[in-house]
């Protein structure tokens, strides 16, 4: 068979699978099916023969030019376009020239839609079903540019049975203006500037027919709301038939479905889920009426392969791929990924748009095939792209909105890093022989005493994986307990919502136990939220952590590391290290979300709060280590057994994967008890681990040595050997048996705190101080308070309203500078020159901050302390002569005379009490007027009448002098 004939054989099969009736000219029947493909069709003289002429509903609509495998296709476009123009005039056609032109080798296919504006060839995975071409032909009239008048808001609903005209690309040229504010019935919605820009840039990209687009938006900046907004527009006004929204975990799919259902239309009174059907795909059946399908990428892969996916596999993220040397991952397992073939049940035209959330985790090997299967525009959403992400999306970054800009816009909050160092976390430990340690069976958690017959030494990397040191965990937890109110949140009554990342489930279990002990709190105070959580569902615990008072602390491994929205979190604590930059940014992102004061106070009742930052408590140096972009590994390195079994369950029967599974099962079979052997035989349907390993080896040997079996037969043999591992119960049992490797518990070593404090000269502190000092320079001639402080640095006649105006300017975008955060930043950079870091800030502290920034003061001292010092100095000057009555300054007081008796106090106790109240008022308000005595706290103690009684006619002079001397 020639290469050309082999290619046509493959094309015939693809067309048949897509619902076409394929025949020769002699046996042609235009009405044999909706779509008929006629081979070797003669065209007008000079136009030759079309390899395939396509008929739909009895009329010609397109051609296919076939080439041998390996031929390049772009150079064939002129030839196939000539075929499209050569249909004899007597034959029926939908339009001339024929609008649909394909070039194909059977392996590679390209398609040009002549109905599109500026038609451009694009690659296809296979061929379209004829019903899609018929739909396009029936709606081929181009949309009128006046279909929606510019500047008007489209509110009228299309009539029943309405079909949008023109192709999807044509309709994208005439999208209506974006509505940015809407609402009714007391509810109001508004797109943020970054969301507006993202949607507008994306629609521009789509209208330019760019097949891929990437939206980078910082965690917490509203990526999902942005996505729902543009999906709504693409369906309602662009006429998108169906959109696929891919996530990588079941709980994220459920969260996304809720957000779709809650989205209120900007154009009518419906919610999204009321206007368009949104399907959360949990089985293997697409809802034909759904306009949006939300699905995990692993489920869609299984569906395309024609397989079932175990429900629990929908819940576990198989992503991201770790960097080289950091555990396993799909990069090692699917170096040569099992290819997806055409699935007639899910045609390539099933979706017009594919949106992949957390795109940096879904573009590799196995999963990439899912994204490239459909003939759809591909839109990626991510907060943490890497080089490979940019490359996959053709460098078409339509929106770049990072954390720094999100903080400047008030969309995110910034963070401080608080570092805890202990002796064990920094250097490991050594236990001398003769001491007793404990070992714990990871599967049963049963402990056994173990006396050392030689010295036992371990380094920090082994902590909480091979070795657990309870006192190391206890030392870290005690430091949090003792310092959170001193250093992190001085004026809070209750520990803010805290998320702790542990190394594994056993580590998380111990952290929860010690948290409850050291904080002397009950079970509800700290909860473990992992995939192994039993009792209350992880989703319920997450909901409680988000909206209820308890738990105050959630300990997780990676279940809450990505995607999960818990806005009240104010402490993110790392008790595990992370090497992947993207994964670290995702974990850190759990704290960046803005939280409305009402929501924050709902979980912190009785406290008047506002979330203006969060704190990373770094217990392992994760913020100090270099990190790498997640990327596929070049070769399989130390792939964990659970990853291997997951890969086999998903259909991977590559030699290296199966042989690795066989080798590990063989080793495991030698170590387990008779009782465990019996459990395996029951779970596997009669096979021991030895049987399972032998079956795999025999299948691999057959593949290597057989010459009389087809590739399909050999693959079927491998699949039969791997079939038992599709049973989740067997996989879980094997993993439990594997976990019986003991965890060593070092109960001897006593850990000690080395240091605890905010990191010196952090990037955030430097950036904040730089921003503040640049603000002063920029506005020194515009803002009254800065004018006064710049030009008259001492005894300036500042007014409270001047400082309030300055504060308002600092608090507004794009600056968003808070006094407390700025004070902490100066403390981190110049600790020896800053006082009162743990005090509650007053508005008047801005005066101290400005003077320190302008180097008018050598120390940064809270403004009330400065006023107090000035008050003491002023009192010291008020020394009356021996016989003078207690009257205000300027009525005869002197310095006394040599030899006279010691002077009596210048003021009576009542006068001194009122002077102290005046001092405190000036500290908080920059000054005092006569009218202020009619308000608290003066009014409660007699008000204006009382102060006149005490100071008489000299009261105005007293006020003038105190305003001048104290507000220096």
PDB file of N, CA and C in Angstrom, residues 661-722:
ATOM      1  N   UNK A 661       5.810  -0.634  38.654  1.00  0.00           N
ATOM      2  CA  UNK A 661       4.748  -1.146  39.527  1.00  0.00           C
ATOM      3  C   UNK A 661       5.027  -2.599  39.891  1.00  0.00           C
ATOM      4  N   UNK A 662       5.405  -3.417  38.895  1.00  0.00           N
ATOM      5  CA  UNK A 662       5.668  -4.830  39.157  1.00  0.00           C
ATOM      6  C   UNK A 662       6.796  -5.011  40.164  1.00  0.00           C
ATOM      7  N   UNK A 663       7.869  -4.233  40.011  1.00  0.00           N
ATOM      8  CA  UNK A 663       9.014  -4.371  40.920  1.00  0.00           C
ATOM      9  C   UNK A 663       8.620  -4.014  42.347  1.00  0.00           C
ATOM     10  N   UNK A 664       7.831  -2.949  42.505  1.00  0.00           N
ATOM     11  CA  UNK A 664       7.459  -2.520  43.859  1.00  0.00           C
ATOM     12  C   UNK A 664       6.467  -3.486  44.494  1.00  0.00           C
ATOM     13  N   UNK A 665       5.565  -4.039  43.684  1.00  0.00           N
ATOM     14  CA  UNK A 665       4.634  -5.028  44.239  1.00  0.00           C
ATOM     15  C   UNK A 665       5.372  -6.282  44.673  1.00  0.00           C
ATOM     16  N   UNK A 666       6.377  -6.649  43.904  1.00  0.00           N
ATOM     17  CA  UNK A 666       7.151  -7.833  44.255  1.00  0.00           C
ATOM     18  C   UNK A 666       7.869  -7.639  45.585  1.00  0.00           C
ATOM     19  N   UNK A 667       8.478  -6.464  45.768  1.00  0.00           N
ATOM     20  CA  UNK A 667       9.162  -6.192  47.041  1.00  0.00           C
ATOM     21  C   UNK A 667       8.169  -6.138  48.190  1.00  0.00           C
ATOM     22  N   UNK A 668       7.035  -5.485  47.931  1.00  0.00           N
ATOM     23  CA  UNK A 668       6.037  -5.340  48.982  1.00  0.00           C
ATOM     24  C   UNK A 668       5.476  -6.700  49.391  1.00  0.00           C
ATOM     25  N   UNK A 669       5.335  -7.596  48.404  1.00  0.00           N
ATOM     26  CA  UNK A 669       4.788  -8.909  48.703  1.00  0.00           C
ATOM     27  C   UNK A 669       5.627  -9.705  49.662  1.00  0.00           C
ATOM     28  N   UNK A 670       6.926  -9.412  49.726  1.00  0.00           N
ATOM     29  CA  UNK A 670       7.815 -10.134  50.635  1.00  0.00           C
ATOM     30  C   UNK A 670       7.740  -9.605  52.068  1.00  0.00           C
ATOM     31  N   UNK A 671       7.173  -8.419  52.243  1.00  0.00           N
ATOM     32  CA  UNK A 671       7.220  -7.774  53.555  1.00  0.00           C
ATOM     33  C   UNK A 671       5.909  -7.839  54.329  1.00  0.00           C
ATOM     34  N   UNK A 672       4.818  -8.227  53.686  1.00  0.00           N
ATOM     35  CA  UNK A 672       3.532  -8.137  54.368  1.00  0.00           C
ATOM     36  C   UNK A 672       3.184  -9.461  55.030  1.00  0.00           C
ATOM     37  N   UNK A 673       2.282  -9.385  55.986  1.00  0.00           N
ATOM     38  CA  UNK A 673       1.884 -10.559  56.760  1.00  0.00           C
ATOM     39  C   UNK A 673       0.887 -11.401  55.976  1.00  0.00           C
ATOM     40  N   UNK A 674       0.638 -12.628  56.513  1.00  0.00           N
ATOM     41  CA  UNK A 674      -0.347 -13.505  55.885  1.00  0.00           C
ATOM     42  C   UNK A 674      -1.727 -12.867  55.872  1.00  0.00           C
ATOM     43  N   UNK A 675      -2.036 -12.163  56.956  1.00  0.00           N
ATOM     44  CA  UNK A 675      -3.343 -11.504  57.033  1.00  0.00           C
ATOM     45  C   UNK A 675      -3.476 -10.442  55.946  1.00  0.00           C
ATOM     46  N   UNK A 676      -2.390  -9.720  55.718  1.00  0.00           N
ATOM     47  CA  UNK A 676      -2.426  -8.703  54.668  1.00  0.00           C
ATOM     48  C   UNK A 676      -2.483  -9.333  53.278  1.00  0.00           C
ATOM     49  N   UNK A 677      -1.816 -10.489  53.103  1.00  0.00           N
ATOM     50  CA  UNK A 677      -1.927 -11.220  51.836  1.00  0.00           C
ATOM     51  C   UNK A 677      -3.386 -11.540  51.541  1.00  0.00           C
ATOM     52  N   UNK A 678      -4.093 -11.995  52.566  1.00  0.00           N
ATOM     53  CA  UNK A 678      -5.495 -12.363  52.393  1.00  0.00           C
ATOM     54  C   UNK A 678      -6.331 -11.152  51.992  1.00  0.00           C
ATOM     55  N   UNK A 679      -6.021  -9.989  52.559  1.00  0.00           N
ATOM     56  CA  UNK A 679      -6.759  -8.769  52.211  1.00  0.00           C
ATOM     57  C   UNK A 679      -6.548  -8.413  50.742  1.00  0.00           C
ATOM     58  N   UNK A 680      -5.307  -8.584  50.266  1.00  0.00           N
ATOM     59  CA  UNK A 680      -5.019  -8.267  48.868  1.00  0.00           C
ATOM     60  C   UNK A 680      -5.786  -9.206  47.946  1.00  0.00           C
ATOM     61  N   UNK A 681      -5.789 -10.497  48.269  1.00  0.00           N
ATOM     62  CA  UNK A 681      -6.472 -11.472  47.427  1.00  0.00           C
ATOM     63  C   UNK A 681      -7.960 -11.162  47.355  1.00  0.00           C
ATOM     64  N   UNK A 682      -8.537 -10.755  48.483  1.00  0.00           N
ATOM     65  CA  UNK A 682      -9.957 -10.418  48.498  1.00  0.00           C
ATOM     66  C   UNK A 682     -10.242  -9.168  47.672  1.00  0.00           C
ATOM     67  N   UNK A 683      -9.409  -8.155  47.824  1.00  0.00           N
ATOM     68  CA  UNK A 683      -9.650  -6.884  47.132  1.00  0.00           C
ATOM     69  C   UNK A 683      -9.409  -6.989  45.634  1.00  0.00           C
ATOM     70  N   UNK A 684      -8.505  -7.890  45.220  1.00  0.00           N
ATOM     71  CA  UNK A 684      -8.135  -7.977  43.803  1.00  0.00           C
ATOM     72  C   UNK A 684      -8.934  -9.011  43.042  1.00  0.00           C
ATOM     73  N   UNK A 685      -9.811  -9.730  43.729  1.00  0.00           N
ATOM     74  CA  UNK A 685     -10.591 -10.758  43.047  1.00  0.00           C
ATOM     75  C   UNK A 685      -9.832 -12.053  42.871  1.00  0.00           C
ATOM     76  N   UNK A 686      -8.962 -12.363  43.826  1.00  0.00           N
ATOM     77  CA  UNK A 686      -8.283 -13.653  43.794  1.00  0.00           C
ATOM     78  C   UNK A 686      -6.816 -13.619  43.437  1.00  0.00           C
ATOM     79  N   UNK A 687      -6.218 -12.443  43.349  1.00  0.00           N
ATOM     80  CA  UNK A 687      -4.802 -12.341  42.964  1.00  0.00           C
ATOM     81  C   UNK A 687      -3.974 -11.852  44.144  1.00  0.00           C
ATOM     82  N   UNK A 688      -2.826 -12.491  44.335  1.00  0.00           N
ATOM     83  CA  UNK A 688      -1.869 -11.995  45.317  1.00  0.00           C
ATOM     84  C   UNK A 688      -1.014 -10.915  44.676  1.00  0.00           C
ATOM     85  N   UNK A 689      -0.218 -10.209  45.493  1.00  0.00           N
ATOM     86  CA  UNK A 689       0.700  -9.225  44.930  1.00  0.00           C
ATOM     87  C   UNK A 689       1.684  -9.896  43.971  1.00  0.00           C
ATOM     88  N   UNK A 690       2.112 -11.114  44.318  1.00  0.00           N
ATOM     89  CA  UNK A 690       3.021 -11.848  43.447  1.00  0.00           C
ATOM     90  C   UNK A 690       2.353 -12.153  42.106  1.00  0.00           C
ATOM     91  N   UNK A 691       1.059 -12.541  42.159  1.00  0.00           N
ATOM     92  CA  UNK A 691       0.321 -12.813  40.916  1.00  0.00           C
ATOM     93  C   UNK A 691       0.214 -11.561  40.048  1.00  0.00           C
ATOM     94  N   UNK A 692      -0.100 -10.443  40.693  1.00  0.00           N
ATOM     95  CA  UNK A 692      -0.250  -9.200  39.946  1.00  0.00           C
ATOM     96  C   UNK A 692       1.054  -8.795  39.288  1.00  0.00           C
ATOM     97  N   UNK A 693       2.162  -8.929  40.039  1.00  0.00           N
ATOM     98  CA  UNK A 693       3.467  -8.574  39.488  1.00  0.00           C
ATOM     99  C   UNK A 693       3.839  -9.515  38.345  1.00  0.00           C
ATOM    100  N   UNK A 694       3.588 -10.815  38.526  1.00  0.00           N
ATOM    101  CA  UNK A 694       3.919 -11.788  37.495  1.00  0.00           C
ATOM    102  C   UNK A 694       3.110 -11.525  36.225  1.00  0.00           C
ATOM    103  N   UNK A 695       1.828 -11.188  36.385  1.00  0.00           N
ATOM    104  CA  UNK A 695       0.987 -10.901  35.223  1.00  0.00           C
ATOM    105  C   UNK A 695       1.513  -9.738  34.403  1.00  0.00           C
ATOM    106  N   UNK A 696       1.993  -8.711  35.094  1.00  0.00           N
ATOM    107  CA  UNK A 696       2.550  -7.556  34.378  1.00  0.00           C
ATOM    108  C   UNK A 696       3.818  -7.958  33.629  1.00  0.00           C
ATOM    109  N   UNK A 697       4.698  -8.694  34.316  1.00  0.00           N
ATOM    110  CA  UNK A 697       5.963  -9.091  33.689  1.00  0.00           C
ATOM    111  C   UNK A 697       5.710  -9.964  32.461  1.00  0.00           C
ATOM    112  N   UNK A 698       4.788 -10.899  32.574  1.00  0.00           N
ATOM    113  CA  UNK A 698       4.480 -11.766  31.434  1.00  0.00           C
ATOM    114  C   UNK A 698       3.942 -10.963  30.250  1.00  0.00           C
ATOM    115  N   UNK A 699       3.094  -9.994  30.534  1.00  0.00           N
ATOM    116  CA  UNK A 699       2.567  -9.157  29.452  1.00  0.00           C
ATOM    117  C   UNK A 699       3.669  -8.344  28.796  1.00  0.00           C
ATOM    118  N   UNK A 700       4.599  -7.844  29.598  1.00  0.00           N
ATOM    119  CA  UNK A 700       5.715  -7.078  29.044  1.00  0.00           C
ATOM    120  C   UNK A 700       6.630  -7.966  28.218  1.00  0.00           C
ATOM    121  N   UNK A 701       6.869  -9.185  28.697  1.00  0.00           N
ATOM    122  CA  UNK A 701       7.712 -10.118  27.933  1.00  0.00           C
ATOM    123  C   UNK A 701       7.069 -10.480  26.603  1.00  0.00           C
ATOM    124  N   UNK A 702       5.743 -10.667  26.627  1.00  0.00           N
ATOM    125  CA  UNK A 702       5.031 -10.989  25.402  1.00  0.00           C
ATOM    126  C   UNK A 702       5.165  -9.855  24.395  1.00  0.00           C
ATOM    127  N   UNK A 703       5.063  -8.635  24.899  1.00  0.00           N
ATOM    128  CA  UNK A 703       5.180  -7.467  24.013  1.00  0.00           C
ATOM    129  C   UNK A 703       6.561  -7.404  23.392  1.00  0.00           C
ATOM    130  N   UNK A 704       7.578  -7.765  24.197  1.00  0.00           N
ATOM    131  CA  UNK A 704       8.952  -7.641  23.704  1.00  0.00           C
ATOM    132  C   UNK A 704       9.311  -8.725  22.703  1.00  0.00           C
ATOM    133  N   UNK A 705       8.706  -9.887  22.823  1.00  0.00           N
ATOM    134  CA  UNK A 705       9.162 -11.042  22.035  1.00  0.00           C
ATOM    135  C   UNK A 705       8.186 -11.499  20.962  1.00  0.00           C
ATOM    136  N   UNK A 706       6.957 -11.006  20.984  1.00  0.00           N
ATOM    137  CA  UNK A 706       5.972 -11.507  20.046  1.00  0.00           C
ATOM    138  C   UNK A 706       6.085 -10.802  18.699  1.00  0.00           C
ATOM    139  N   UNK A 707       6.055 -11.597  17.654  1.00  0.00           N
ATOM    140  CA  UNK A 707       6.093 -11.029  16.308  1.00  0.00           C
ATOM    141  C   UNK A 707       4.821 -11.304  15.530  1.00  0.00           C
ATOM    142  N   UNK A 708       3.954 -12.140  16.105  1.00  0.00           N
ATOM    143  CA  UNK A 708       2.762 -12.539  15.355  1.00  0.00           C
ATOM    144  C   UNK A 708       1.483 -11.904  15.886  1.00  0.00           C
ATOM    145  N   UNK A 709       1.638 -10.909  16.776  1.00  0.00           N
ATOM    146  CA  UNK A 709       0.452 -10.217  17.283  1.00  0.00           C
ATOM    147  C   UNK A 709       0.500  -8.752  16.874  1.00  0.00           C
ATOM    148  N   UNK A 710      -0.678  -8.210  16.619  1.00  0.00           N
ATOM    149  CA  UNK A 710      -0.764  -6.803  16.212  1.00  0.00           C
ATOM    150  C   UNK A 710      -0.533  -5.894  17.416  1.00  0.00           C
ATOM    151  N   UNK A 711      -0.176  -4.636  17.170  1.00  0.00           N
ATOM    152  CA  UNK A 711      -0.025  -3.690  18.290  1.00  0.00           C
ATOM    153  C   UNK A 711      -1.284  -3.585  19.139  1.00  0.00           C
ATOM    154  N   UNK A 712      -2.455  -3.681  18.503  1.00  0.00           N
ATOM    155  CA  UNK A 712      -3.702  -3.599  19.268  1.00  0.00           C
ATOM    156  C   UNK A 712      -3.838  -4.790  20.208  1.00  0.00           C
ATOM    157  N   UNK A 713      -3.428  -5.986  19.733  1.00  0.00           N
ATOM    158  CA  UNK A 713      -3.514  -7.172  20.589  1.00  0.00           C
ATOM    159  C   UNK A 713      -2.540  -7.083  21.752  1.00  0.00           C
ATOM    160  N   UNK A 714      -1.347  -6.593  21.495  1.00  0.00           N
ATOM    161  CA  UNK A 714      -0.357  -6.458  22.560  1.00  0.00           C
ATOM    162  C   UNK A 714      -0.815  -5.434  23.601  1.00  0.00           C
ATOM    163  N   UNK A 715      -1.387  -4.336  23.121  1.00  0.00           N
ATOM    164  CA  UNK A 715      -1.885  -3.326  24.063  1.00  0.00           C
ATOM    165  C   UNK A 715      -3.023  -3.889  24.896  1.00  0.00           C
ATOM    166  N   UNK A 716      -3.875  -4.693  24.276  1.00  0.00           N
ATOM    167  CA  UNK A 716      -4.984  -5.308  25.019  1.00  0.00           C
ATOM    168  C   UNK A 716      -4.451  -6.229  26.109  1.00  0.00           C
ATOM    169  N   UNK A 717      -3.346  -6.945  25.840  1.00  0.00           N
ATOM    170  CA  UNK A 717      -2.739  -7.823  26.841  1.00  0.00           C
ATOM    171  C   UNK A 717      -2.212  -7.011  28.016  1.00  0.00           C
ATOM    172  N   UNK A 718      -1.550  -5.899  27.712  1.00  0.00           N
ATOM    173  CA  UNK A 718      -1.047  -5.027  28.787  1.00  0.00           C
ATOM    174  C   UNK A 718      -2.195  -4.467  29.618  1.00  0.00           C
ATOM    175  N   UNK A 719      -3.268  -4.082  28.943  1.00  0.00           N
ATOM    176  CA  UNK A 719      -4.411  -3.517  29.678  1.00  0.00           C
ATOM    177  C   UNK A 719      -5.059  -4.571  30.567  1.00  0.00           C
ATOM    178  N   UNK A 720      -5.080  -5.806  30.101  1.00  0.00           N
ATOM    179  CA  UNK A 720      -5.654  -6.857  30.922  1.00  0.00           C
ATOM    180  C   UNK A 720      -4.813  -7.069  32.183  1.00  0.00           C
ATOM    181  N   UNK A 721      -3.502  -6.995  32.033  1.00  0.00           N
ATOM    182  CA  UNK A 721      -2.625  -7.148  33.200  1.00  0.00           C
ATOM    183  C   UNK A 721      -2.785  -5.986  34.167  1.00  0.00           C
ATOM    184  N   UNK A 722      -3.060  -4.796  33.642  1.00  0.00           N
ATOM    185  CA  UNK A 722      -3.193  -3.605  34.488  1.00  0.00           C
ATOM    186  C   UNK A 722      -4.599  -3.403  35.015  1.00  0.00           C
TER     187      UNK A 722
END
